Amino acid sequence: MDLFIQEIEDSGYKNLIEKTASHIDEICVYGQYLLNLMNTNNNNNKSDIVILLLFRDLLETVDGIQSLFKSSSINISDMLFINMFELSLSLDYIFLDKELLEARALSYDVTSIHEKITLYEKLNTDNAEHENFRKIIGEDMFNHLTPEQLNSLAENLRSIVDETRKKDAINLRGRQRHLRDLEPKWYLILYSQWSKKLNGLASMEGFKSVDNEAILENPKIPKNPQDVIIKIGLLQSLMNSCYINICKYFLTDKDSENLAIWYREIKEKEADISKKWSKVKFC
């Protein structure tokens, strides 16, 4: 049986894949180093914790991208690049205005709490939406907490929201619009393209014509070398921007100096890797 998902056996290409994945891993490892520095007992206020958790989620996403690159599954990483892009913009948005930093960070916490409250309300048999919700999720997934227990959980979360709102004046929908305004170029050019994979709209692009014969595309072969170069450059740029903000807000001037030295070195490695990818030709 012919399998259309096949690794490229060329040793030079495999070495380039390994070098690219190692480069992404090095960027992620530096982020973990910074997270360990910022994760101290001094960061006990809620807005700092929100930033730390968003940063943790961002590093998890980059680690996932590294894993996909290492296995030559570069095309499917489009979906994780969308997630990385959203998370990095969220952090940029929080750090953009020092006077609004706390309120902007807390808006993410408020959003999460509201979603939990909505879930508890729909699970509650005393709620008007309960029956329709139960039909959707099915009996096997139904939560068996009593109405009293669900009310208690929801009320506890509402009290947290009420306390948080004293400091939070951010319009959540406005926040999402603002994120797109931060980097309109990437939203217009790359985000819509990557979203095709997420929404299932890229399926019709999964073949090529060779001698008037339709051939299924091998997912282990990148769309084109330039796509890989763009992804490496964007990942490195977004992560460095995040690291700069982390150092400024949580860490010391010395940490910022060390970051600048590290970035010069990593930039040279990126240039070398991108040059090698520019010479790759796929049949």
mmCIF file of C-alpha atoms in Angstrom:
data_model
loop_
_atom_site.group_PDB
_atom_site.id
_atom_site.type_symbol
_atom_site.label_atom_id
_atom_site.label_comp_id
_atom_site.label_asym_id
_atom_site.label_seq_id
_atom_site.Cartn_x
_atom_site.Cartn_y
_atom_site.Cartn_z
ATOM 1 C CA MET A 1 0.000 0.000 0.000
ATOM 2 C CA ASP A 2 1.308 3.453 -0.952
ATOM 3 C CA LEU A 3 1.243 5.901 1.945
ATOM 4 C CA PHE A 4 0.997 9.572 1.086
ATOM 5 C CA ILE A 5 2.369 10.663 4.494
ATOM 6 C CA GLN A 6 6.078 9.915 4.198
ATOM 7 C CA GLU A 7 9.191 11.302 5.876
ATOM 8 C CA ILE A 8 11.810 12.811 3.551
ATOM 9 C CA GLU A 9 14.789 10.497 3.830
ATOM 10 C CA ASP A 10 17.449 12.936 2.601
ATOM 11 C CA SER A 11 20.050 13.277 5.384
ATOM 12 C CA GLY A 12 20.734 16.951 4.643
ATOM 13 C CA TYR A 13 17.038 17.779 4.926
ATOM 14 C CA LYS A 14 16.744 15.799 8.166
ATOM 15 C CA ASN A 15 19.685 17.719 9.613
ATOM 16 C CA LEU A 16 18.007 21.009 8.680
ATOM 17 C CA ILE A 17 14.747 19.908 10.332
ATOM 18 C CA GLU A 18 16.674 18.965 13.481
ATOM 19 C CA LYS A 19 18.561 22.260 13.491
ATOM 20 C CA THR A 20 15.322 24.240 13.043
ATOM 21 C CA ALA A 21 13.531 22.368 15.833
ATOM 22 C CA SER A 22 16.560 22.824 18.108
ATOM 23 C CA HIS A 23 16.497 26.571 17.401
ATOM 24 C CA ILE A 24 12.827 26.817 18.417
ATOM 25 C CA ASP A 25 13.545 24.740 21.513
ATOM 26 C CA GLU A 26 16.346 27.110 22.510
ATOM 27 C CA ILE A 27 13.904 30.033 22.309
ATOM 28 C CA CYS A 28 11.406 28.124 24.468
ATOM 29 C CA VAL A 29 14.043 27.141 27.026
ATOM 30 C CA TYR A 30 15.059 30.771 27.479
ATOM 31 C CA GLY A 31 11.428 31.615 28.142
ATOM 32 C CA GLN A 32 11.274 28.923 30.815
ATOM 33 C CA TYR A 33 14.390 30.431 32.378
ATOM 34 C CA LEU A 34 12.645 33.819 32.553
ATOM 35 C CA LEU A 35 9.463 32.263 33.929
ATOM 36 C CA ASN A 36 11.452 30.681 36.764
ATOM 37 C CA LEU A 37 12.972 34.084 37.570
ATOM 38 C CA MET A 38 9.591 35.846 37.616
ATOM 39 C CA ASN A 39 7.747 33.079 39.498
ATOM 40 C CA THR A 40 8.623 34.225 43.018
ATOM 41 C CA ASN A 41 6.707 34.967 46.199
ATOM 42 C CA ASN A 42 6.880 38.677 45.319
ATOM 43 C CA ASN A 43 4.332 38.202 42.534
ATOM 44 C CA ASN A 44 1.260 37.513 44.610
ATOM 45 C CA ASN A 45 -1.193 40.056 43.206
ATOM 46 C CA LYS A 46 -3.820 38.753 40.820
ATOM 47 C CA SER A 47 -2.720 40.685 37.725
ATOM 48 C CA ASP A 48 0.821 39.278 38.011
ATOM 49 C CA ILE A 49 -0.578 35.761 38.252
ATOM 50 C CA VAL A 50 -2.688 36.333 35.112
ATOM 51 C CA ILE A 51 0.427 37.440 33.212
ATOM 52 C CA LEU A 52 2.388 34.455 34.490
ATOM 53 C CA LEU A 53 -0.335 32.030 33.379
ATOM 54 C CA LEU A 54 -0.620 33.615 29.920
ATOM 55 C CA PHE A 55 3.168 33.386 29.599
ATOM 56 C CA ARG A 56 3.107 29.736 30.671
ATOM 57 C CA ASP A 57 0.443 29.015 28.032
ATOM 58 C CA LEU A 58 2.545 30.778 25.402
ATOM 59 C CA LEU A 59 5.599 28.645 26.227
ATOM 60 C CA GLU A 60 3.485 25.486 26.078
ATOM 61 C CA THR A 61 2.347 26.497 22.587
ATOM 62 C CA VAL A 62 5.899 27.149 21.387
ATOM 63 C CA ASP A 63 6.951 23.770 22.781
ATOM 64 C CA GLY A 64 4.138 22.196 20.742
ATOM 65 C CA ILE A 65 5.354 23.996 17.606
ATOM 66 C CA GLN A 66 8.861 22.685 18.253
ATOM 67 C CA SER A 67 7.517 19.126 18.527
ATOM 68 C CA LEU A 68 5.681 19.435 15.199
ATOM 69 C CA PHE A 69 8.748 20.850 13.454
ATOM 70 C CA LYS A 70 10.891 18.041 14.860
ATOM 71 C CA SER A 71 8.544 15.450 13.339
ATOM 72 C CA SER A 72 8.468 17.343 9.996
ATOM 73 C CA SER A 73 4.773 18.205 10.513
ATOM 74 C CA ILE A 74 5.365 21.877 9.790
ATOM 75 C CA ASN A 75 2.158 22.597 7.856
ATOM 76 C CA ILE A 76 -0.175 21.545 10.670
ATOM 77 C CA SER A 77 1.649 23.936 13.006
ATOM 78 C CA ASP A 78 -0.491 26.705 11.428
ATOM 79 C CA MET A 79 -3.077 26.140 14.165
ATOM 80 C CA LEU A 80 -0.537 26.516 16.969
ATOM 81 C CA PHE A 81 0.881 29.627 15.319
ATOM 82 C CA ILE A 82 -2.587 31.178 15.572
ATOM 83 C CA ASN A 83 -2.636 30.373 19.289
ATOM 84 C CA MET A 84 0.897 31.710 19.775
ATOM 85 C CA PHE A 85 -0.037 34.880 17.904
ATOM 86 C CA GLU A 86 -3.137 35.488 20.055
ATOM 87 C CA LEU A 87 -1.294 34.846 23.326
ATOM 88 C CA SER A 88 1.668 37.045 22.442
ATOM 89 C CA LEU A 89 -0.667 39.863 21.380
ATOM 90 C CA SER A 90 -2.597 39.462 24.628
ATOM 91 C CA LEU A 91 0.593 39.993 26.596
ATOM 92 C CA ASP A 92 1.579 42.935 24.371
ATOM 93 C CA TYR A 93 -1.847 44.443 25.001
ATOM 94 C CA ILE A 94 -1.453 44.109 28.786
ATOM 95 C CA PHE A 95 2.037 45.645 28.811
ATOM 96 C CA LEU A 96 1.216 48.408 26.324
ATOM 97 C CA ASP A 97 -0.072 50.886 28.932
ATOM 98 C CA LYS A 98 1.359 50.785 32.469
ATOM 99 C CA GLU A 99 -1.598 52.699 33.899
ATOM 100 C CA LEU A 100 -4.040 50.144 32.483
ATOM 101 C CA LEU A 101 -1.830 47.087 33.003
ATOM 102 C CA GLU A 102 -3.653 45.756 36.066
ATOM 103 C CA ALA A 103 -7.128 46.320 34.623
ATOM 104 C CA ARG A 104 -6.209 44.741 31.303
ATOM 105 C CA ALA A 105 -4.675 41.687 32.971
ATOM 106 C CA LEU A 106 -7.695 41.237 35.228
ATOM 107 C CA SER A 107 -10.038 41.326 32.225
ATOM 108 C CA TYR A 108 -8.709 37.889 31.265
ATOM 109 C CA ASP A 109 -9.490 36.558 34.733
ATOM 110 C CA VAL A 110 -12.993 38.045 34.592
ATOM 111 C CA THR A 111 -13.641 36.398 31.216
ATOM 112 C CA SER A 112 -12.602 32.984 32.549
ATOM 113 C CA ILE A 113 -14.775 33.379 35.655
ATOM 114 C CA HIS A 114 -17.825 34.412 33.613
ATOM 115 C CA GLU A 115 -17.473 31.299 31.455
ATOM 116 C CA LYS A 116 -17.427 29.101 34.555
ATOM 117 C CA ILE A 117 -20.485 30.865 36.011
ATOM 118 C CA THR A 118 -22.373 30.316 32.747
ATOM 119 C CA LEU A 119 -21.499 26.615 32.834
ATOM 120 C CA TYR A 120 -22.653 26.200 36.442
ATOM 121 C CA GLU A 121 -25.916 27.971 35.638
ATOM 122 C CA LYS A 122 -26.616 25.719 32.657
ATOM 123 C CA LEU A 123 -25.860 22.604 34.706
ATOM 124 C CA ASN A 124 -28.329 23.727 37.364
ATOM 125 C CA THR A 125 -31.725 21.983 37.066
ATOM 126 C CA ASP A 126 -33.364 25.153 38.410
ATOM 127 C CA ASN A 127 -32.107 27.130 35.401
ATOM 128 C CA ALA A 128 -34.377 27.701 32.378
ATOM 129 C CA GLU A 129 -31.558 26.765 29.955
ATOM 130 C CA HIS A 130 -30.815 23.488 31.704
ATOM 131 C CA GLU A 131 -32.925 21.125 29.581
ATOM 132 C CA ASN A 132 -31.576 22.335 26.233
ATOM 133 C CA PHE A 133 -28.022 22.211 27.558
ATOM 134 C CA ARG A 134 -28.555 18.686 28.872
ATOM 135 C CA LYS A 135 -29.762 17.539 25.456
ATOM 136 C CA ILE A 136 -26.626 18.923 23.851
ATOM 137 C CA ILE A 137 -24.032 17.425 26.212
ATOM 138 C CA GLY A 138 -25.897 14.128 26.756
ATOM 139 C CA GLU A 139 -26.582 12.087 29.844
ATOM 140 C CA ASP A 140 -23.119 10.529 30.037
ATOM 141 C CA MET A 141 -21.464 13.922 30.467
ATOM 142 C CA PHE A 142 -24.073 15.343 32.793
ATOM 143 C CA ASN A 143 -22.806 16.828 36.034
ATOM 144 C CA HIS A 144 -24.567 15.412 39.131
ATOM 145 C CA LEU A 145 -23.945 18.303 41.510
ATOM 146 C CA THR A 146 -27.086 19.447 43.298
ATOM 147 C CA PRO A 147 -28.706 22.843 42.522
ATOM 148 C CA GLU A 148 -27.563 24.042 45.953
ATOM 149 C CA GLN A 149 -23.949 23.062 45.253
ATOM 150 C CA LEU A 150 -24.020 24.688 41.817
ATOM 151 C CA ASN A 151 -25.561 27.873 43.242
ATOM 152 C CA SER A 152 -22.834 27.992 45.878
ATOM 153 C CA LEU A 153 -20.081 27.599 43.258
ATOM 154 C CA ALA A 154 -21.613 30.288 41.035
ATOM 155 C CA GLU A 155 -22.114 32.733 43.916
ATOM 156 C CA ASN A 156 -18.528 32.260 45.040
ATOM 157 C CA LEU A 157 -17.315 33.137 41.552
ATOM 158 C CA ARG A 158 -19.662 36.141 41.349
ATOM 159 C CA SER A 159 -18.160 37.505 44.566
ATOM 160 C CA ILE A 160 -14.694 37.218 43.007
ATOM 161 C CA VAL A 161 -15.890 39.029 39.887
ATOM 162 C CA ASP A 162 -17.489 41.807 41.962
ATOM 163 C CA GLU A 163 -14.238 42.335 43.855
ATOM 164 C CA THR A 164 -12.197 42.278 40.656
ATOM 165 C CA ARG A 165 -14.501 44.705 38.866
ATOM 166 C CA LYS A 166 -13.636 47.437 41.349
ATOM 167 C CA LYS A 167 -10.311 47.627 39.533
ATOM 168 C CA ASP A 168 -11.424 46.415 36.131
ATOM 169 C CA ALA A 169 -12.938 48.834 33.636
ATOM 170 C CA ILE A 170 -11.961 47.036 30.452
ATOM 171 C CA ASN A 171 -14.510 46.235 27.766
ATOM 172 C CA LEU A 172 -13.745 42.624 26.862
ATOM 173 C CA ARG A 173 -14.958 42.852 23.274
ATOM 174 C CA GLY A 174 -13.012 46.049 22.858
ATOM 175 C CA ARG A 175 -9.939 44.174 24.017
ATOM 176 C CA GLN A 176 -10.272 41.649 21.193
ATOM 177 C CA ARG A 177 -10.669 44.405 18.588
ATOM 178 C CA HIS A 178 -7.622 46.147 20.006
ATOM 179 C CA LEU A 179 -5.541 42.979 19.682
ATOM 180 C CA ARG A 180 -6.193 42.929 15.957
ATOM 181 C CA ASP A 181 -5.268 46.597 15.686
ATOM 182 C CA LEU A 182 -1.859 45.929 17.253
ATOM 183 C CA GLU A 183 -0.617 43.852 14.323
ATOM 184 C CA PRO A 184 -2.953 44.437 11.328
ATOM 185 C CA LYS A 185 -0.303 43.236 8.836
ATOM 186 C CA TRP A 186 -0.157 39.765 10.361
ATOM 187 C CA TYR A 187 -3.925 39.552 10.681
ATOM 188 C CA LEU A 188 -4.484 40.487 7.053
ATOM 189 C CA ILE A 189 -1.708 38.396 5.511
ATOM 190 C CA LEU A 190 -0.975 35.349 7.661
ATOM 191 C CA TYR A 191 -3.755 34.943 10.190
ATOM 192 C CA SER A 192 -6.462 34.402 7.578
ATOM 193 C CA GLN A 193 -4.265 31.877 5.778
ATOM 194 C CA TRP A 194 -3.485 29.912 8.956
ATOM 195 C CA SER A 195 -7.157 29.981 9.947
ATOM 196 C CA LYS A 196 -8.002 27.907 6.885
ATOM 197 C CA LYS A 197 -6.385 24.879 8.507
ATOM 198 C CA LEU A 198 -8.201 25.559 11.770
ATOM 199 C CA ASN A 199 -11.594 25.915 10.081
ATOM 200 C CA GLY A 200 -11.187 23.057 7.626
ATOM 201 C CA LEU A 201 -11.027 25.399 4.624
ATOM 202 C CA ALA A 202 -7.558 24.248 3.545
ATOM 203 C CA SER A 203 -8.755 20.770 2.614
ATOM 204 C CA MET A 204 -9.225 21.700 -1.055
ATOM 205 C CA GLU A 205 -5.555 22.652 -1.227
ATOM 206 C CA GLY A 206 -4.365 19.163 -0.279
ATOM 207 C CA PHE A 207 -3.371 18.042 -3.772
ATOM 208 C CA LYS A 208 -1.199 19.069 -6.688
ATOM 209 C CA SER A 209 -1.350 18.328 -10.392
ATOM 210 C CA VAL A 210 1.543 16.392 -11.919
ATOM 211 C CA ASP A 211 1.298 15.583 -15.635
ATOM 212 C CA ASN A 212 -2.452 16.224 -15.480
ATOM 213 C CA GLU A 213 -2.778 13.758 -12.616
ATOM 214 C CA ALA A 214 -4.012 14.767 -9.153
ATOM 215 C CA ILE A 215 -1.515 13.782 -6.468
ATOM 216 C CA LEU A 216 -2.229 14.051 -2.729
ATOM 217 C CA GLU A 217 0.128 16.438 -0.966
ATOM 218 C CA ASN A 218 2.546 14.881 1.534
ATOM 219 C CA PRO A 219 1.967 16.685 4.897
ATOM 220 C CA LYS A 220 5.599 16.041 5.802
ATOM 221 C CA ILE A 221 6.670 18.442 3.034
ATOM 222 C CA PRO A 222 6.280 22.146 3.950
ATOM 223 C CA LYS A 223 4.065 24.262 1.678
ATOM 224 C CA ASN A 224 7.211 26.074 0.572
ATOM 225 C CA PRO A 225 10.569 27.074 2.098
ATOM 226 C CA GLN A 226 9.460 30.702 2.463
ATOM 227 C CA ASP A 227 6.588 29.630 4.728
ATOM 228 C CA VAL A 228 9.106 27.998 7.079
ATOM 229 C CA ILE A 229 11.337 31.085 7.031
ATOM 230 C CA ILE A 230 8.374 33.351 7.867
ATOM 231 C CA LYS A 231 7.293 31.096 10.717
ATOM 232 C CA ILE A 232 10.753 30.982 12.288
ATOM 233 C CA GLY A 233 11.155 34.740 12.028
ATOM 234 C CA LEU A 234 7.696 35.492 13.405
ATOM 235 C CA LEU A 235 8.076 33.094 16.332
ATOM 236 C CA GLN A 236 11.435 34.561 17.250
ATOM 237 C CA SER A 237 10.205 38.153 16.937
ATOM 238 C CA LEU A 238 7.032 37.654 18.979
ATOM 239 C CA MET A 239 8.797 35.716 21.719
ATOM 240 C CA ASN A 240 11.586 38.278 22.003
ATOM 241 C CA SER A 241 9.003 41.072 22.303
ATOM 242 C CA CYS A 242 7.349 39.130 25.114
ATOM 243 C CA TYR A 243 10.691 38.465 26.839
ATOM 244 C CA ILE A 244 11.556 42.188 26.731
ATOM 245 C CA ASN A 245 8.280 43.054 28.488
ATOM 246 C CA ILE A 246 8.750 40.308 31.075
ATOM 247 C CA CYS A 247 12.238 41.591 31.905
ATOM 248 C CA LYS A 248 11.079 45.210 32.148
ATOM 249 C CA TYR A 249 8.090 44.481 34.359
ATOM 250 C CA PHE A 250 9.208 41.563 36.536
ATOM 251 C CA LEU A 251 12.979 41.387 36.420
ATOM 252 C CA THR A 252 16.117 43.561 36.555
ATOM 253 C CA ASP A 253 18.140 45.713 34.163
ATOM 254 C CA LYS A 254 20.803 43.006 34.246
ATOM 255 C CA ASP A 255 18.246 40.464 33.008
ATOM 256 C CA SER A 256 17.370 42.838 30.145
ATOM 257 C CA GLU A 257 21.072 43.129 29.261
ATOM 258 C CA ASN A 258 21.443 39.335 29.271
ATOM 259 C CA LEU A 259 18.374 39.063 27.036
ATOM 260 C CA ALA A 260 19.893 41.507 24.523
ATOM 261 C CA ILE A 261 23.100 39.462 24.381
ATOM 262 C CA TRP A 262 21.135 36.221 23.962
ATOM 263 C CA TYR A 263 18.972 37.726 21.233
ATOM 264 C CA ARG A 264 21.970 38.825 19.156
ATOM 265 C CA GLU A 265 23.249 35.254 19.242
ATOM 266 C CA ILE A 266 19.881 33.688 18.454
ATOM 267 C CA LYS A 267 19.359 36.185 15.602
ATOM 268 C CA GLU A 268 22.581 35.010 13.969
ATOM 269 C CA LYS A 269 21.440 31.391 14.231
ATOM 270 C CA GLU A 270 18.090 32.301 12.682
ATOM 271 C CA ALA A 271 19.827 33.994 9.729
ATOM 272 C CA ASP A 272 21.912 30.867 9.118
ATOM 273 C CA ILE A 273 18.863 28.559 9.306
ATOM 274 C CA SER A 274 16.769 30.811 7.050
ATOM 275 C CA LYS A 275 19.598 30.912 4.482
ATOM 276 C CA LYS A 276 19.652 27.113 4.418
ATOM 277 C CA TRP A 277 15.857 26.923 4.004
ATOM 278 C CA SER A 278 16.001 29.410 1.119
ATOM 279 C CA LYS A 279 18.126 26.892 -0.811
ATOM 280 C CA VAL A 280 15.697 23.984 -0.281
ATOM 281 C CA LYS A 281 13.795 22.890 -3.389
ATOM 282 C CA PHE A 282 10.892 20.451 -3.363
ATOM 283 C CA CYS A 283 9.965 18.380 -6.414
#
